């Protein structure tokens, strides 16, 4: 594998966390009691944050 292929794979691997974190933040916020008060939405956002080490 050449260096360009390596950086393409690295870039693809880094896109997923960058794309998922804003969605997780929105889910976490929308599930809060002062907004929609839907617990499973907040739990889904929390699960994404908990598993993103």
mmCIF file with all atom_site columns, N, CA and C in Angstrom:
data_model
loop_
_atom_site.group_PDB
_atom_site.id
_atom_site.type_symbol
_atom_site.label_atom_id
_atom_site.label_alt_id
_atom_site.label_comp_id
_atom_site.label_asym_id
_atom_site.label_entity_id
_atom_site.label_seq_id
_atom_site.pdbx_PDB_ins_code
_atom_site.Cartn_x
_atom_site.Cartn_y
_atom_site.Cartn_z
_atom_site.occupancy
_atom_site.B_iso_or_equiv
_atom_site.pdbx_formal_charge
_atom_site.auth_seq_id
_atom_site.auth_comp_id
_atom_site.auth_asym_id
_atom_site.auth_atom_id
_atom_site.pdbx_PDB_model_num
ATOM 1   N N  . UNK A 1 1  ? 0.855   -1.181 0.000  1.00 0.00 ? 1  UNK A N  1
ATOM 2   C CA . UNK A 1 1  ? 0.000   0.000  0.000  1.00 0.00 ? 1  UNK A CA 1
ATOM 3   C C  . UNK A 1 1  ? 0.897   1.240  0.000  1.00 0.00 ? 1  UNK A C  1
ATOM 4   N N  . UNK A 1 2  ? 0.556   2.188  -0.827 1.00 0.00 ? 2  UNK A N  1
ATOM 5   C CA . UNK A 1 2  ? 1.348   3.414  -0.886 1.00 0.00 ? 2  UNK A CA 1
ATOM 6   C C  . UNK A 1 2  ? 0.872   4.414  0.164  1.00 0.00 ? 2  UNK A C  1
ATOM 7   N N  . UNK A 1 3  ? 1.571   5.507  0.270  1.00 0.00 ? 3  UNK A N  1
ATOM 8   C CA . UNK A 1 3  ? 1.271   6.497  1.303  1.00 0.00 ? 3  UNK A CA 1
ATOM 9   C C  . UNK A 1 3  ? -0.075  7.172  1.056  1.00 0.00 ? 3  UNK A C  1
ATOM 10  N N  . UNK A 1 4  ? -0.435  7.375  -0.216 1.00 0.00 ? 4  UNK A N  1
ATOM 11  C CA . UNK A 1 4  ? -1.725  7.985  -0.527 1.00 0.00 ? 4  UNK A CA 1
ATOM 12  C C  . UNK A 1 4  ? -2.873  7.078  -0.085 1.00 0.00 ? 4  UNK A C  1
ATOM 13  N N  . UNK A 1 5  ? -2.756  5.787  -0.330 1.00 0.00 ? 5  UNK A N  1
ATOM 14  C CA . UNK A 1 5  ? -3.781  4.838  0.106  1.00 0.00 ? 5  UNK A CA 1
ATOM 15  C C  . UNK A 1 5  ? -3.924  4.823  1.617  1.00 0.00 ? 5  UNK A C  1
ATOM 16  N N  . UNK A 1 6  ? -2.801  4.929  2.305  1.00 0.00 ? 6  UNK A N  1
ATOM 17  C CA . UNK A 1 6  ? -2.837  4.963  3.771  1.00 0.00 ? 6  UNK A CA 1
ATOM 18  C C  . UNK A 1 6  ? -3.603  6.179  4.267  1.00 0.00 ? 6  UNK A C  1
ATOM 19  N N  . UNK A 1 7  ? -3.313  7.342  3.701  1.00 0.00 ? 7  UNK A N  1
ATOM 20  C CA . UNK A 1 7  ? -3.989  8.560  4.150  1.00 0.00 ? 7  UNK A CA 1
ATOM 21  C C  . UNK A 1 7  ? -5.461  8.577  3.749  1.00 0.00 ? 7  UNK A C  1
ATOM 22  N N  . UNK A 1 8  ? -5.813  7.940  2.643  1.00 0.00 ? 8  UNK A N  1
ATOM 23  C CA . UNK A 1 8  ? -7.221  7.830  2.283  1.00 0.00 ? 8  UNK A CA 1
ATOM 24  C C  . UNK A 1 8  ? -7.970  6.964  3.291  1.00 0.00 ? 8  UNK A C  1
ATOM 25  N N  . UNK A 1 9  ? -7.368  5.858  3.692  1.00 0.00 ? 9  UNK A N  1
ATOM 26  C CA . UNK A 1 9  ? -8.005  4.997  4.697  1.00 0.00 ? 9  UNK A CA 1
ATOM 27  C C  . UNK A 1 9  ? -8.098  5.713  6.040  1.00 0.00 ? 9  UNK A C  1
ATOM 28  N N  . UNK A 1 10 ? -7.047  6.447  6.401  1.00 0.00 ? 10 UNK A N  1
ATOM 29  C CA . UNK A 1 10 ? -7.056  7.198  7.652  1.00 0.00 ? 10 UNK A CA 1
ATOM 30  C C  . UNK A 1 10 ? -8.149  8.267  7.637  1.00 0.00 ? 10 UNK A C  1
ATOM 31  N N  . UNK A 1 11 ? -8.259  8.983  6.540  1.00 0.00 ? 11 UNK A N  1
ATOM 32  C CA . UNK A 1 11 ? -9.293  10.008 6.422  1.00 0.00 ? 11 UNK A CA 1
ATOM 33  C C  . UNK A 1 11 ? -10.690 9.435  6.510  1.00 0.00 ? 11 UNK A C  1
ATOM 34  N N  . UNK A 1 12 ? -10.908 8.282  5.876  1.00 0.00 ? 12 UNK A N  1
ATOM 35  C CA . UNK A 1 12 ? -12.209 7.629  5.941  1.00 0.00 ? 12 UNK A CA 1
ATOM 36  C C  . UNK A 1 12 ? -12.529 7.187  7.373  1.00 0.00 ? 12 UNK A C  1
ATOM 37  N N  . UNK A 1 13 ? -11.516 6.717  8.078  1.00 0.00 ? 13 UNK A N  1
ATOM 38  C CA . UNK A 1 13 ? -11.732 6.260  9.452  1.00 0.00 ? 13 UNK A CA 1
ATOM 39  C C  . UNK A 1 13 ? -12.046 7.429  10.383 1.00 0.00 ? 13 UNK A C  1
ATOM 40  N N  . UNK A 1 14 ? -11.517 8.595  10.093 1.00 0.00 ? 14 UNK A N  1
ATOM 41  C CA . UNK A 1 14 ? -11.760 9.755  10.948 1.00 0.00 ? 14 UNK A CA 1
ATOM 42  C C  . UNK A 1 14 ? -13.074 10.459 10.634 1.00 0.00 ? 14 UNK A C  1
ATOM 43  N N  . UNK A 1 15 ? -13.652 10.203 9.486  1.00 0.00 ? 15 UNK A N  1
ATOM 44  C CA . UNK A 1 15 ? -14.907 10.869 9.129  1.00 0.00 ? 15 UNK A CA 1
ATOM 45  C C  . UNK A 1 15 ? -16.079 10.394 9.976  1.00 0.00 ? 15 UNK A C  1
ATOM 46  N N  . UNK A 1 16 ? -16.105 9.140  10.330 1.00 0.00 ? 16 UNK A N  1
ATOM 47  C CA . UNK A 1 16 ? -17.247 8.616  11.078 1.00 0.00 ? 16 UNK A CA 1
ATOM 48  C C  . UNK A 1 16 ? -17.428 9.297  12.431 1.00 0.00 ? 16 UNK A C  1
ATOM 49  N N  . UNK A 1 17 ? -16.397 9.382  13.282 1.00 0.00 ? 17 UNK A N  1
ATOM 50  C CA . UNK A 1 17 ? -16.633 10.060 14.567 1.00 0.00 ? 17 UNK A CA 1
ATOM 51  C C  . UNK A 1 17 ? -16.979 11.531 14.406 1.00 0.00 ? 17 UNK A C  1
ATOM 52  N N  . UNK A 1 18 ? -16.410 12.172 13.413 1.00 0.00 ? 18 UNK A N  1
ATOM 53  C CA . UNK A 1 18 ? -16.697 13.588 13.200 1.00 0.00 ? 18 UNK A CA 1
ATOM 54  C C  . UNK A 1 18 ? -18.140 13.777 12.760 1.00 0.00 ? 18 UNK A C  1
ATOM 55  N N  . UNK A 1 19 ? -18.667 12.858 11.991 1.00 0.00 ? 19 UNK A N  1
ATOM 56  C CA . UNK A 1 19 ? -20.051 12.970 11.520 1.00 0.00 ? 19 UNK A CA 1
ATOM 57  C C  . UNK A 1 19 ? -21.054 12.553 12.589 1.00 0.00 ? 19 UNK A C  1
ATOM 58  N N  . UNK A 1 20 ? -20.685 11.628 13.461 1.00 0.00 ? 20 UNK A N  1
ATOM 59  C CA . UNK A 1 20 ? -21.637 11.068 14.425 1.00 0.00 ? 20 UNK A CA 1
ATOM 60  C C  . UNK A 1 20 ? -21.772 11.930 15.679 1.00 0.00 ? 20 UNK A C  1
ATOM 61  N N  . UNK A 1 21 ? -20.729 12.600 16.108 1.00 0.00 ? 21 UNK A N  1
ATOM 62  C CA . UNK A 1 21 ? -20.793 13.353 17.358 1.00 0.00 ? 21 UNK A CA 1
ATOM 63  C C  . UNK A 1 21 ? -21.824 14.482 17.357 1.00 0.00 ? 21 UNK A C  1
ATOM 64  N N  . UNK A 1 22 ? -21.953 15.273 16.298 1.00 0.00 ? 22 UNK A N  1
ATOM 65  C CA . UNK A 1 22 ? -23.029 16.285 16.332 1.00 0.00 ? 22 UNK A CA 1
ATOM 66  C C  . UNK A 1 22 ? -24.425 15.676 16.404 1.00 0.00 ? 22 UNK A C  1
ATOM 67  N N  . UNK A 1 23 ? -24.620 14.551 15.745 1.00 0.00 ? 23 UNK A N  1
ATOM 68  C CA . UNK A 1 23 ? -25.925 13.875 15.811 1.00 0.00 ? 23 UNK A CA 1
ATOM 69  C C  . UNK A 1 23 ? -26.185 13.394 17.237 1.00 0.00 ? 23 UNK A C  1
ATOM 70  N N  . UNK A 1 24 ? -25.155 12.861 17.882 1.00 0.00 ? 24 UNK A N  1
ATOM 71  C CA . UNK A 1 24 ? -25.301 12.409 19.265 1.00 0.00 ? 24 UNK A CA 1
ATOM 72  C C  . UNK A 1 24 ? -25.631 13.582 20.189 1.00 0.00 ? 24 UNK A C  1
ATOM 73  N N  . UNK A 1 25 ? -25.001 14.722 19.950 1.00 0.00 ? 25 UNK A N  1
ATOM 74  C CA . UNK A 1 25 ? -25.283 15.894 20.777 1.00 0.00 ? 25 UNK A CA 1
ATOM 75  C C  . UNK A 1 25 ? -26.725 16.352 20.600 1.00 0.00 ? 25 UNK A C  1
ATOM 76  N N  . UNK A 1 26 ? -27.214 16.323 19.366 1.00 0.00 ? 26 UNK A N  1
ATOM 77  C CA . UNK A 1 26 ? -28.608 16.705 19.138 1.00 0.00 ? 26 UNK A CA 1
ATOM 78  C C  . UNK A 1 26 ? -29.574 15.732 19.802 1.00 0.00 ? 26 UNK A C  1
ATOM 79  N N  . UNK A 1 27 ? -29.289 14.440 19.698 1.00 0.00 ? 27 UNK A N  1
ATOM 80  C CA . UNK A 1 27 ? -30.156 13.452 20.352 1.00 0.00 ? 27 UNK A CA 1
ATOM 81  C C  . UNK A 1 27 ? -30.170 13.655 21.858 1.00 0.00 ? 27 UNK A C  1
ATOM 82  N N  . UNK A 1 28 ? -29.005 13.891 22.417 1.00 0.00 ? 28 UNK A N  1
ATOM 83  C CA . UNK A 1 28 ? -28.917 14.092 23.861 1.00 0.00 ? 28 UNK A CA 1
ATOM 84  C C  . UNK A 1 28 ? -29.706 15.332 24.290 1.00 0.00 ? 28 UNK A C  1
ATOM 85  N N  . UNK A 1 29 ? -29.604 16.388 23.509 1.00 0.00 ? 29 UNK A N  1
ATOM 86  C CA . UNK A 1 29 ? -30.319 17.625 23.846 1.00 0.00 ? 29 UNK A CA 1
ATOM 87  C C  . UNK A 1 29 ? -31.824 17.483 23.671 1.00 0.00 ? 29 UNK A C  1
ATOM 88  N N  . UNK A 1 30 ? -32.253 16.865 22.572 1.00 0.00 ? 30 UNK A N  1
ATOM 89  C CA . UNK A 1 30 ? -33.686 16.731 22.323 1.00 0.00 ? 30 UNK A CA 1
ATOM 90  C C  . UNK A 1 30 ? -34.367 15.834 23.351 1.00 0.00 ? 30 UNK A C  1
ATOM 91  N N  . UNK A 1 31 ? -33.632 14.948 23.974 1.00 0.00 ? 31 UNK A N  1
ATOM 92  C CA . UNK A 1 31 ? -34.222 14.058 24.961 1.00 0.00 ? 31 UNK A CA 1
ATOM 93  C C  . UNK A 1 31 ? -34.310 14.639 26.355 1.00 0.00 ? 31 UNK A C  1
ATOM 94  N N  . UNK A 1 32 ? -33.795 15.832 26.568 1.00 0.00 ? 32 UNK A N  1
ATOM 95  C CA . UNK A 1 32 ? -33.805 16.433 27.895 1.00 0.00 ? 32 UNK A CA 1
ATOM 96  C C  . UNK A 1 32 ? -35.218 16.853 28.294 1.00 0.00 ? 32 UNK A C  1
ATOM 97  N N  . UNK A 1 33 ? -35.497 16.868 29.604 1.00 0.00 ? 33 UNK A N  1
ATOM 98  C CA . UNK A 1 33 ? -36.854 17.159 30.092 1.00 0.00 ? 33 UNK A CA 1
ATOM 99  C C  . UNK A 1 33 ? -37.394 18.536 29.699 1.00 0.00 ? 33 UNK A C  1
ATOM 100 N N  . UNK A 1 34 ? -36.533 19.523 29.543 1.00 0.00 ? 34 UNK A N  1
ATOM 101 C CA . UNK A 1 34 ? -37.037 20.851 29.214 1.00 0.00 ? 34 UNK A CA 1
ATOM 102 C C  . UNK A 1 34 ? -37.327 21.042 27.729 1.00 0.00 ? 34 UNK A C  1
ATOM 103 N N  . UNK A 1 35 ? -36.998 20.046 26.902 1.00 0.00 ? 35 UNK A N  1
ATOM 104 C CA . UNK A 1 35 ? -37.259 20.194 25.472 1.00 0.00 ? 35 UNK A CA 1
ATOM 105 C C  . UNK A 1 35 ? -38.355 19.214 25.029 1.00 0.00 ? 35 UNK A C  1
ATOM 106 N N  . UNK A 1 36 ? -38.022 17.968 24.792 1.00 0.00 ? 36 UNK A N  1
ATOM 107 C CA . UNK A 1 36 ? -39.030 16.993 24.348 1.00 0.00 ? 36 UNK A CA 1
ATOM 108 C C  . UNK A 1 36 ? -39.375 15.974 25.429 1.00 0.00 ? 36 UNK A C  1
ATOM 109 N N  . UNK A 1 37 ? -38.476 15.765 26.374 1.00 0.00 ? 37 UNK A N  1
ATOM 110 C CA . UNK A 1 37 ? -38.681 14.826 27.470 1.00 0.00 ? 37 UNK A CA 1
ATOM 111 C C  . UNK A 1 37 ? -38.962 13.406 26.962 1.00 0.00 ? 37 UNK A C  1
ATOM 112 N N  . UNK A 1 38 ? -38.125 12.945 26.044 1.00 0.00 ? 38 UNK A N  1
ATOM 113 C CA . UNK A 1 38 ? -38.228 11.581 25.518 1.00 0.00 ? 38 UNK A CA 1
ATOM 114 C C  . UNK A 1 38 ? -36.952 10.858 25.938 1.00 0.00 ? 38 UNK A C  1
ATOM 115 N N  . UNK A 1 39 ? -37.088 9.978  26.911 1.00 0.00 ? 39 UNK A N  1
ATOM 116 C CA . UNK A 1 39 ? -35.912 9.365  27.536 1.00 0.00 ? 39 UNK A CA 1
ATOM 117 C C  . UNK A 1 39 ? -35.089 8.520  26.572 1.00 0.00 ? 39 UNK A C  1
ATOM 118 N N  . UNK A 1 40 ? -35.746 7.784  25.665 1.00 0.00 ? 40 UNK A N  1
ATOM 119 C CA . UNK A 1 40 ? -34.962 6.899  24.803 1.00 0.00 ? 40 UNK A CA 1
ATOM 120 C C  . UNK A 1 40 ? -34.103 7.685  23.808 1.00 0.00 ? 40 UNK A C  1
ATOM 121 N N  . UNK A 1 41 ? -34.526 8.905  23.461 1.00 0.00 ? 41 UNK A N  1
ATOM 122 C CA . UNK A 1 41 ? -33.690 9.728  22.573 1.00 0.00 ? 41 UNK A CA 1
ATOM 123 C C  . UNK A 1 41 ? -32.442 10.174 23.322 1.00 0.00 ? 41 UNK A C  1
ATOM 124 N N  . UNK A 1 42 ? -32.596 10.602 24.555 1.00 0.00 ? 42 UNK A N  1
ATOM 125 C CA . UNK A 1 42 ? -31.450 11.006 25.365 1.00 0.00 ? 42 UNK A CA 1
ATOM 126 C C  . UNK A 1 42 ? -30.536 9.820  25.636 1.00 0.00 ? 42 UNK A C  1
ATOM 127 N N  . UNK A 1 43 ? -31.104 8.643  25.857 1.00 0.00 ? 43 UNK A N  1
ATOM 128 C CA . UNK A 1 43 ? -30.281 7.456  26.083 1.00 0.00 ? 43 UNK A CA 1
ATOM 129 C C  . UNK A 1 43 ? -29.498 7.074  24.845 1.00 0.00 ? 43 UNK A C  1
ATOM 130 N N  . UNK A 1 44 ? -30.082 7.263  23.671 1.00 0.00 ? 44 UNK A N  1
ATOM 131 C CA . UNK A 1 44 ? -29.363 6.963  22.421 1.00 0.00 ? 44 UNK A CA 1
ATOM 132 C C  . UNK A 1 44 ? -28.179 7.898  22.259 1.00 0.00 ? 44 UNK A C  1
ATOM 133 N N  . UNK A 1 45 ? -28.374 9.180  22.507 1.00 0.00 ? 45 UNK A N  1
ATOM 134 C CA . UNK A 1 45 ? -27.271 10.129 22.434 1.00 0.00 ? 45 UNK A CA 1
ATOM 135 C C  . UNK A 1 45 ? -26.218 9.838  23.488 1.00 0.00 ? 45 UNK A C  1
ATOM 136 N N  . UNK A 1 46 ? -26.650 9.486  24.678 1.00 0.00 ? 46 UNK A N  1
ATOM 137 C CA . UNK A 1 46 ? -25.712 9.151  25.745 1.00 0.00 ? 46 UNK A CA 1
ATOM 138 C C  . UNK A 1 46 ? -24.915 7.902  25.432 1.00 0.00 ? 46 UNK A C  1
ATOM 139 N N  . UNK A 1 47 ? -25.548 6.922  24.806 1.00 0.00 ? 47 UNK A N  1
ATOM 140 C CA . UNK A 1 47 ? -24.843 5.690  24.440 1.00 0.00 ? 47 UNK A CA 1
ATOM 141 C C  . UNK A 1 47 ? -23.751 5.958  23.418 1.00 0.00 ? 47 UNK A C  1
ATOM 142 N N  . UNK A 1 48 ? -24.029 6.838  22.478 1.00 0.00 ? 48 UNK A N  1
ATOM 143 C CA . UNK A 1 48 ? -23.002 7.186  21.484 1.00 0.00 ? 48 UNK A CA 1
ATOM 144 C C  . UNK A 1 48 ? -21.824 7.859  22.166 1.00 0.00 ? 48 UNK A C  1
ATOM 145 N N  . UNK A 1 49 ? -22.101 8.814  23.064 1.00 0.00 ? 49 UNK A N  1
ATOM 146 C CA . UNK A 1 49 ? -21.011 9.487  23.771 1.00 0.00 ? 49 UNK A CA 1
ATOM 147 C C  . UNK A 1 49 ? -20.255 8.531  24.684 1.00 0.00 ? 49 UNK A C  1
ATOM 148 N N  . UNK A 1 50 ? -20.965 7.632  25.344 1.00 0.00 ? 50 UNK A N  1
ATOM 149 C CA . UNK A 1 50 ? -20.304 6.688  26.246 1.00 0.00 ? 50 UNK A CA 1
ATOM 150 C C  . UNK A 1 50 ? -19.370 5.739  25.510 1.00 0.00 ? 50 UNK A C  1
ATOM 151 N N  . UNK A 1 51 ? -19.711 5.397  24.280 1.00 0.00 ? 51 UNK A N  1
ATOM 152 C CA . UNK A 1 51 ? -18.898 4.450  23.522 1.00 0.00 ? 51 UNK A CA 1
ATOM 153 C C  . UNK A 1 51 ? -17.884 5.114  22.605 1.00 0.00 ? 51 UNK A C  1
ATOM 154 N N  . UNK A 1 52 ? -17.749 6.392  22.662 1.00 0.00 ? 52 UNK A N  1
ATOM 155 C CA . UNK A 1 52 ? -16.776 7.077  21.800 1.00 0.00 ? 52 UNK A CA 1
ATOM 156 C C  . UNK A 1 52 ? -15.523 7.414  22.609 1.00 0.00 ? 52 UNK A C  1
ATOM 157 N N  . UNK A 1 53 ? -14.661 6.442  22.749 1.00 0.00 ? 53 UNK A N  1
ATOM 158 C CA . UNK A 1 53 ? -13.431 6.683  23.510 1.00 0.00 ? 53 UNK A CA 1
ATOM 159 C C  . UNK A 1 53 ? -12.375 7.134  22.558 1.00 0.00 ? 53 UNK A C  1
#
